[in-house]
Short mmCIF file of C-alpha atoms in Angstrom, two decimals:
data_model
loop_
_atom_site.label_atom_id
_atom_site.label_comp_id
_atom_site.label_asym_id
_atom_site.label_seq_id
_atom_site.Cartn_x
_atom_site.Cartn_y
_atom_site.Cartn_z
CA UNK A 1 12.70 -68.06 39.02
CA UNK A 2 12.06 -64.27 37.57
CA UNK A 3 8.81 -63.88 35.52
CA UNK A 4 9.64 -64.57 32.03
CA UNK A 5 10.23 -62.02 29.47
CA UNK A 6 7.25 -62.40 27.12
CA UNK A 7 7.44 -61.61 23.25
CA UNK A 8 4.26 -61.36 21.21
CA UNK A 9 4.43 -61.73 17.18
CA UNK A 10 1.60 -60.37 15.21
CA UNK A 11 -0.98 -62.92 14.11
CA UNK A 12 0.19 -62.44 10.15
CA UNK A 13 3.37 -64.15 10.98
CA UNK A 14 1.23 -67.40 10.53
CA UNK A 15 -1.03 -68.75 7.88
CA UNK A 16 -4.64 -69.56 8.63
CA UNK A 17 -3.37 -73.50 8.73
CA UNK A 18 -0.93 -72.42 11.65
CA UNK A 19 2.32 -72.93 9.35
CA UNK A 20 4.66 -69.87 9.29
CA UNK A 21 3.98 -66.95 6.59
CA UNK A 22 7.65 -66.56 6.22
CA UNK A 23 9.71 -69.72 6.90
CA UNK A 24 12.97 -67.78 6.48
CA UNK A 25 12.35 -66.24 9.48
CA UNK A 26 14.27 -68.15 12.22
CA UNK A 27 12.52 -68.08 15.57
CA UNK A 28 15.12 -70.64 17.17
CA UNK A 29 17.19 -68.07 19.00
CA UNK A 30 14.03 -66.69 20.43
CA UNK A 31 12.47 -69.97 21.54
CA UNK A 32 15.72 -71.28 22.90
CA UNK A 33 16.68 -67.81 24.95
CA UNK A 34 16.45 -68.37 28.50
CA UNK A 35 13.88 -66.58 30.23
CA UNK A 36 11.98 -65.72 27.11
CA UNK A 37 8.52 -66.84 26.29
CA UNK A 38 6.80 -66.19 22.99
CA UNK A 39 3.34 -66.24 21.56
CA UNK A 40 1.33 -65.67 18.31
CA UNK A 41 -1.50 -62.99 18.48
CA UNK A 42 -4.59 -63.44 17.04
CA UNK A 43 -4.54 -61.97 13.40
CA UNK A 44 -6.52 -58.63 14.08
CA UNK A 45 -5.76 -55.23 12.52
CA UNK A 46 -4.99 -52.94 13.97
CA UNK A 47 -3.87 -54.99 16.91
CA UNK A 48 -5.88 -54.41 19.89
CA UNK A 49 -4.76 -53.41 23.65
CA UNK A 50 -6.07 -56.32 25.34
CA UNK A 51 -3.91 -58.60 23.12
CA UNK A 52 -0.70 -57.13 24.66
CA UNK A 53 -1.69 -56.60 28.05
CA UNK A 54 0.94 -59.31 29.37
CA UNK A 55 3.77 -58.77 26.95
CA UNK A 56 7.20 -57.11 27.22
CA UNK A 57 7.86 -56.76 23.46
CA UNK A 58 6.05 -57.07 20.01
CA UNK A 59 7.30 -58.07 16.80
CA UNK A 60 5.24 -56.71 14.00
CA UNK A 61 4.69 -57.55 10.90
CA UNK A 62 2.19 -55.75 8.54
CA UNK A 63 -0.70 -55.15 11.15
CA UNK A 64 -1.20 -51.77 12.39
CA UNK A 65 -0.26 -50.41 15.94
CA UNK A 66 -2.47 -47.50 16.55
CA UNK A 67 -3.09 -45.44 19.66
CA UNK A 68 -5.82 -47.93 20.71
CA UNK A 69 -3.08 -50.75 20.53
CA UNK A 70 -1.31 -49.37 23.43
CA UNK A 71 -1.94 -51.93 26.30
CA UNK A 72 -2.91 -50.20 29.57
CA UNK A 73 -0.50 -52.43 31.88
CA UNK A 74 2.08 -50.38 31.25
CA UNK A 75 4.15 -53.58 30.50
CA UNK A 76 5.14 -53.14 26.99
CA UNK A 77 8.33 -51.68 26.37
CA UNK A 78 9.18 -52.35 22.57
CA UNK A 79 7.49 -52.45 19.24
CA UNK A 80 9.89 -54.23 16.93
CA UNK A 81 8.79 -53.76 13.22
CA UNK A 82 9.88 -56.39 10.55
CA UNK A 83 11.52 -53.92 8.03
CA UNK A 84 12.10 -50.19 7.95
CA UNK A 85 8.68 -48.81 6.99
CA UNK A 86 6.81 -47.57 10.08
CA UNK A 87 3.66 -45.67 8.54
CA UNK A 88 1.48 -48.48 9.88
CA UNK A 89 2.76 -47.40 13.69
CA UNK A 90 1.50 -44.84 15.78
CA UNK A 91 4.95 -43.27 16.73
CA UNK A 92 3.68 -40.30 19.00
CA UNK A 93 1.34 -43.00 21.09
CA UNK A 94 4.19 -45.25 21.12
CA UNK A 95 6.50 -42.20 22.50
CA UNK A 96 3.80 -41.08 25.05
CA UNK A 97 3.58 -44.39 26.53
CA UNK A 98 7.33 -45.01 26.82
CA UNK A 99 7.40 -47.82 24.00
CA UNK A 100 10.57 -47.62 21.95
CA UNK A 101 9.81 -48.38 18.27
CA UNK A 102 12.38 -50.51 16.63
CA UNK A 103 13.18 -51.06 12.75
CA UNK A 104 15.43 -53.43 10.86
CA UNK A 105 18.11 -51.07 9.03
CA UNK A 106 20.64 -53.89 8.60
CA UNK A 107 17.92 -56.48 6.99
CA UNK A 108 16.88 -54.32 4.10
CA UNK A 109 19.59 -52.28 3.20
CA UNK A 110 21.21 -54.54 0.77
CA UNK A 111 17.89 -56.00 -0.35
CA UNK A 112 16.20 -53.13 -1.40
CA UNK A 113 19.07 -51.38 -2.87
CA UNK A 114 19.52 -54.33 -4.97
CA UNK A 115 16.01 -53.71 -5.88
CA UNK A 116 16.64 -50.33 -7.17
CA UNK A 117 19.57 -51.47 -9.37
CA UNK A 118 17.56 -54.11 -10.86
CA UNK A 119 14.95 -51.85 -11.79
CA UNK A 120 17.80 -49.46 -13.14
CA UNK A 121 18.93 -52.13 -15.55
CA UNK A 122 15.69 -53.53 -16.39
CA UNK A 123 14.49 -50.13 -17.50
CA UNK A 124 17.45 -48.87 -19.19
CA UNK A 125 18.05 -52.24 -20.90
CA UNK A 126 14.57 -52.33 -21.90
CA UNK A 127 14.23 -55.81 -20.39
CA UNK A 128 10.74 -56.43 -20.57
CA UNK A 129 10.33 -55.06 -24.20
CA UNK A 130 13.18 -57.22 -25.40
CA UNK A 131 11.45 -59.99 -23.70
CA UNK A 132 8.23 -59.48 -25.48
CA UNK A 133 10.14 -59.28 -28.75
CA UNK A 134 11.69 -62.82 -28.35
CA UNK A 135 8.65 -64.34 -27.59
CA UNK A 136 7.34 -63.23 -31.02
CA UNK A 137 10.08 -64.99 -32.93
CA UNK A 138 11.15 -63.88 -36.07
CA UNK A 139 8.59 -60.62 -36.23
CA UNK A 140 10.09 -59.70 -32.82
CA UNK A 141 13.61 -60.11 -33.68
CA UNK A 142 12.95 -57.98 -36.99
CA UNK A 143 11.92 -54.98 -34.65
CA UNK A 144 14.91 -55.19 -32.21
CA UNK A 145 16.64 -52.31 -33.68
CA UNK A 146 13.86 -50.01 -32.72
CA UNK A 147 14.32 -50.66 -29.07
CA UNK A 148 17.95 -49.37 -28.16
CA UNK A 149 18.68 -49.23 -24.63
CA UNK A 150 20.38 -46.23 -22.66
CA UNK A 151 23.94 -46.87 -21.40
CA UNK A 152 24.95 -45.78 -18.02
CA UNK A 153 28.39 -44.30 -18.25
CA UNK A 154 28.42 -40.60 -17.61
CA UNK A 155 24.64 -40.53 -16.89
CA UNK A 156 23.17 -38.98 -13.82
CA UNK A 157 21.66 -40.90 -11.04
CA UNK A 158 19.61 -38.65 -8.83
CA UNK A 159 18.45 -40.08 -5.65
CA UNK A 160 15.65 -38.55 -2.98
CA UNK A 161 17.19 -39.26 0.58
CA UNK A 162 20.84 -40.91 1.01
CA UNK A 163 19.96 -42.82 4.28
CA UNK A 164 20.62 -46.51 4.92
CA UNK A 165 19.17 -47.66 1.47
CA UNK A 166 19.95 -44.45 -0.80
CA UNK A 167 23.52 -44.72 0.31
CA UNK A 168 23.61 -48.33 -0.42
CA UNK A 169 22.26 -47.71 -3.93
CA UNK A 170 25.08 -45.42 -4.82
CA UNK A 171 27.87 -47.85 -3.50
CA UNK A 172 26.34 -50.52 -5.61
CA UNK A 173 26.23 -48.17 -8.69
CA UNK A 174 29.73 -47.21 -8.36
CA UNK A 175 31.06 -49.28 -11.09
CA UNK A 176 28.77 -47.77 -13.46
CA UNK A 177 30.67 -44.65 -13.60
CA UNK A 178 27.88 -42.30 -13.31
CA UNK A 179 27.46 -38.77 -11.72
CA UNK A 180 25.80 -39.06 -8.38
CA UNK A 181 23.38 -36.49 -6.86
CA UNK A 182 20.75 -36.14 -4.21
CA UNK A 183 18.68 -34.16 -2.28
CA UNK A 184 18.24 -35.11 1.70
CA UNK A 185 17.71 -32.34 4.11
CA UNK A 186 19.23 -34.66 6.74
CA UNK A 187 21.99 -35.98 4.87
CA UNK A 188 25.28 -37.22 6.18
CA UNK A 189 27.70 -34.89 4.41
CA UNK A 190 30.60 -37.14 5.23
CA UNK A 191 28.99 -40.20 3.84
CA UNK A 192 28.00 -37.99 0.67
CA UNK A 193 31.73 -36.82 0.17
CA UNK A 194 32.88 -40.45 0.65
CA UNK A 195 30.61 -41.68 -2.14
CA UNK A 196 31.01 -38.78 -4.43
CA UNK A 197 27.41 -37.63 -4.26
CA UNK A 198 26.85 -33.98 -4.92
CA UNK A 199 23.77 -32.63 -2.63
CA UNK A 200 21.58 -30.38 -4.49
CA UNK A 201 18.34 -28.80 -4.24
CA UNK A 202 15.21 -31.27 -4.71
CA UNK A 203 14.09 -29.68 -8.03
CA UNK A 204 17.57 -30.09 -9.57
CA UNK A 205 17.33 -33.85 -8.76
CA UNK A 206 14.48 -34.15 -11.22
CA UNK A 207 15.59 -31.47 -13.81
CA UNK A 208 19.34 -33.18 -14.10
CA UNK A 209 18.99 -36.74 -13.37
CA UNK A 210 18.60 -39.56 -16.10
CA UNK A 211 17.22 -41.72 -13.55
CA UNK A 212 15.63 -40.43 -10.43
CA UNK A 213 15.00 -42.67 -7.17
CA UNK A 214 13.24 -42.37 -4.24
CA UNK A 215 14.50 -43.60 -1.05
CA UNK A 216 12.83 -41.32 1.79
CA UNK A 217 10.31 -42.36 4.35
CA UNK A 218 6.67 -41.59 4.17
CA UNK A 219 5.55 -38.83 6.85
CA UNK A 220 3.21 -36.00 6.30
CA UNK A 221 6.16 -33.83 4.93
CA UNK A 222 6.97 -36.20 2.02
CA UNK A 223 3.42 -37.36 1.06
CA UNK A 224 3.09 -36.33 -2.63
CA UNK A 225 6.71 -34.98 -2.68
CA UNK A 226 6.86 -36.11 -6.12
CA UNK A 227 4.22 -34.38 -7.84
CA UNK A 228 3.20 -32.94 -11.06
CA UNK A 229 5.46 -29.91 -11.09
CA UNK A 230 8.18 -31.84 -10.15
CA UNK A 231 7.96 -34.57 -12.61
CA UNK A 232 7.10 -31.81 -15.47
CA UNK A 233 11.05 -30.95 -14.76
CA UNK A 234 12.06 -34.45 -15.87
CA UNK A 235 13.91 -35.08 -19.09
CA UNK A 236 11.94 -36.89 -21.97
CA UNK A 237 14.71 -39.67 -21.83
CA UNK A 238 14.76 -40.12 -17.67
CA UNK A 239 13.46 -42.89 -15.80
CA UNK A 240 11.81 -42.75 -12.56
CA UNK A 241 12.17 -45.43 -9.68
CA UNK A 242 10.18 -45.69 -6.33
CA UNK A 243 10.92 -48.55 -3.93
CA UNK A 244 10.12 -46.66 -0.67
CA UNK A 245 6.37 -45.85 -0.18
CA UNK A 246 3.56 -45.21 -2.87
CA UNK A 247 2.10 -42.12 -1.16
CA UNK A 248 5.22 -40.37 -1.62
CA UNK A 249 4.21 -40.03 -5.06
CA UNK A 250 1.02 -38.46 -6.53
CA UNK A 251 0.29 -41.39 -8.67
CA UNK A 252 -2.38 -39.75 -10.93
CA UNK A 253 0.32 -37.27 -11.78
CA UNK A 254 2.91 -39.91 -12.56
CA UNK A 255 0.41 -41.86 -14.71
CA UNK A 256 -0.40 -39.17 -16.85
CA UNK A 257 3.13 -38.23 -17.42
CA UNK A 258 3.78 -41.91 -18.49
CA UNK A 259 0.77 -41.87 -20.57
CA UNK A 260 1.69 -38.96 -22.44
CA UNK A 261 5.24 -40.47 -22.82
CA UNK A 262 6.68 -37.26 -21.38
CA UNK A 263 9.38 -39.60 -19.42
CA UNK A 264 10.97 -42.67 -20.76
CA UNK A 265 9.48 -44.98 -18.19
CA UNK A 266 9.22 -46.13 -14.40
CA UNK A 267 9.88 -48.61 -12.18
CA UNK A 268 7.61 -49.11 -9.27
CA UNK A 269 7.60 -51.46 -6.60
CA UNK A 270 5.08 -49.35 -4.26
CA UNK A 271 1.79 -47.94 -5.30
CA UNK A 272 -0.48 -45.22 -3.84
CA UNK A 273 -3.10 -47.79 -3.17
CA UNK A 274 -1.99 -51.43 -2.11
CA UNK A 275 -3.20 -53.60 -3.77
CA UNK A 276 -4.49 -51.38 -6.86
CA UNK A 277 -7.96 -51.23 -8.18
CA UNK A 278 -7.74 -53.53 -11.34
CA UNK A 279 -9.08 -50.92 -13.58
CA UNK A 280 -6.05 -48.53 -12.31
CA UNK A 281 -4.95 -47.03 -15.64
CA UNK A 282 -1.22 -47.56 -14.48
CA UNK A 283 -1.70 -51.16 -14.76
CA UNK A 284 -2.25 -50.71 -18.29
CA UNK A 285 0.96 -49.18 -19.19
CA UNK A 286 3.80 -50.68 -21.37
CA UNK A 287 6.47 -48.16 -20.09
CA UNK A 288 6.30 -48.97 -16.32
CA UNK A 289 7.80 -52.06 -14.74
CA UNK A 290 5.53 -52.85 -11.73
CA UNK A 291 6.27 -55.12 -8.45
CA UNK A 292 3.78 -55.93 -5.65
CA UNK A 293 5.65 -54.20 -2.68
CA UNK A 294 7.73 -57.47 -2.77
CA UNK A 295 10.90 -56.90 -4.95
CA UNK A 296 13.03 -56.97 -2.37
CA UNK A 297 11.60 -60.19 -0.81
CA UNK A 298 14.33 -62.91 -0.63
CA UNK A 299 15.25 -65.49 1.55
CA UNK A 300 18.25 -63.37 2.93
CA UNK A 301 16.11 -60.09 3.44
CA UNK A 302 13.27 -61.88 5.54
CA UNK A 303 16.22 -63.83 7.56
CA UNK A 304 18.10 -60.80 8.08
CA UNK A 305 14.63 -58.75 9.30
CA UNK A 306 14.04 -61.65 11.64
CA UNK A 307 17.41 -61.85 13.22
CA UNK A 308 17.40 -58.17 13.70
CA UNK A 309 13.91 -58.01 15.18
CA UNK A 310 15.03 -60.94 17.49
CA UNK A 311 18.49 -59.19 18.70
CA UNK A 312 16.37 -56.17 19.23
CA UNK A 313 13.78 -57.62 21.69
CA UNK A 314 16.84 -59.75 23.26
CA UNK A 315 18.74 -56.50 23.84
CA UNK A 316 15.39 -55.03 25.69
CA UNK A 317 15.21 -58.25 27.51
CA UNK A 318 18.55 -57.55 29.04
CA UNK A 319 18.28 -54.32 29.54
CA UNK A 320 20.29 -53.00 26.54
CA UNK A 321 19.29 -50.23 24.10
CA UNK A 322 18.19 -52.01 20.72
CA UNK A 323 19.64 -50.79 17.42
CA UNK A 324 17.32 -48.90 15.18
CA UNK A 325 15.11 -47.06 17.68
CA UNK A 326 13.03 -44.68 15.65
CA UNK A 327 11.50 -42.52 18.32
CA UNK A 328 14.87 -41.78 20.51
CA UNK A 329 13.14 -39.40 22.73
CA UNK A 330 11.70 -42.65 24.41
CA UNK A 331 14.96 -43.24 25.91
CA UNK A 332 14.47 -40.36 28.42
CA UNK A 333 10.83 -41.37 29.22
CA UNK A 334 10.59 -42.42 32.87
CA UNK A 335 8.59 -45.78 32.00
CA UNK A 336 11.25 -46.81 29.49
CA UNK A 337 13.85 -46.15 31.94
CA UNK A 338 11.87 -48.23 34.70
CA UNK A 339 11.44 -51.10 32.34
CA UNK A 340 14.95 -51.35 31.17
CA UNK A 341 16.40 -51.14 34.61
CA UNK A 342 13.96 -53.70 35.51
CA UNK A 343 14.96 -56.18 32.65
CA UNK A 344 18.69 -55.45 33.56
CA UNK A 345 18.12 -56.34 37.03
CA UNK A 346 16.25 -59.84 36.20
CA UNK A 347 18.04 -60.84 33.18
CA UNK A 348 21.41 -59.31 33.15
CA UNK A 349 22.86 -56.34 31.10
#
């Protein structure tokens, strides 16, 4: 019998009482896979290297995987993130060690795009305001004419990024008959053309859009990409939406713009600090809709992320390249190639 392929799951996949944090993550395909052993790690953040010495793959939820998390054994071949954000993972450390970092674009594409559409409709329809009016009974109904929403036909929807999620947002927004513009230095121009998206400079997205949505990853280059100068370009009737990562936005600058009513409102599923301090001024504003970095969290989203991670680690087990590798330079790393060849020999390609 060959030595089993061992898969670790970060400890935050289990609650303190041992029950699963997310029951929609179906582990049966992993438990029943021939030649696979799986185990939950102790809940430490960041993960410690000694926890991972005897594992071939890791499925990682929210805990950090730092440079000090890389095991000395050289056995770990893949870190599969539960989602598409990977700012909690030291990517250069993974690449240096020949460890593939894998994300789950298929699991989040539709759920996050749905979240953006949800915020677009809630903001332009003034949903929360009208909910409040209704709860005031006759007094609220008497003021409903003061809160007209904004129709979408002919308006401009602008996106920072048209990758996996940004492109899906535009697909879903097609029936709204809006004009589509976007900025993305890495854009697939064929996809942009197919979706009717005009690629424009970054400042033009802020200047011309009636709704600006952020769909780019957090990196040193995108930190505070949305700043005071760019927010100042927005129309006073425009809305701002961020479902990507909080630090992409200078939140103090956005808060000031909202406090001064220089834009119509914002929808934020992410904040610069999570969770925020209880006295954070953005929490007191009535022209922003907030969610706790969980708007896309549905049974289907978590089932999809889990299925994608399980498929990724099983692909690695059989010596196949998994979908969604972030650090593709790792494919030429001798340690990665050695491990994959060994897995293929032991478990079949």
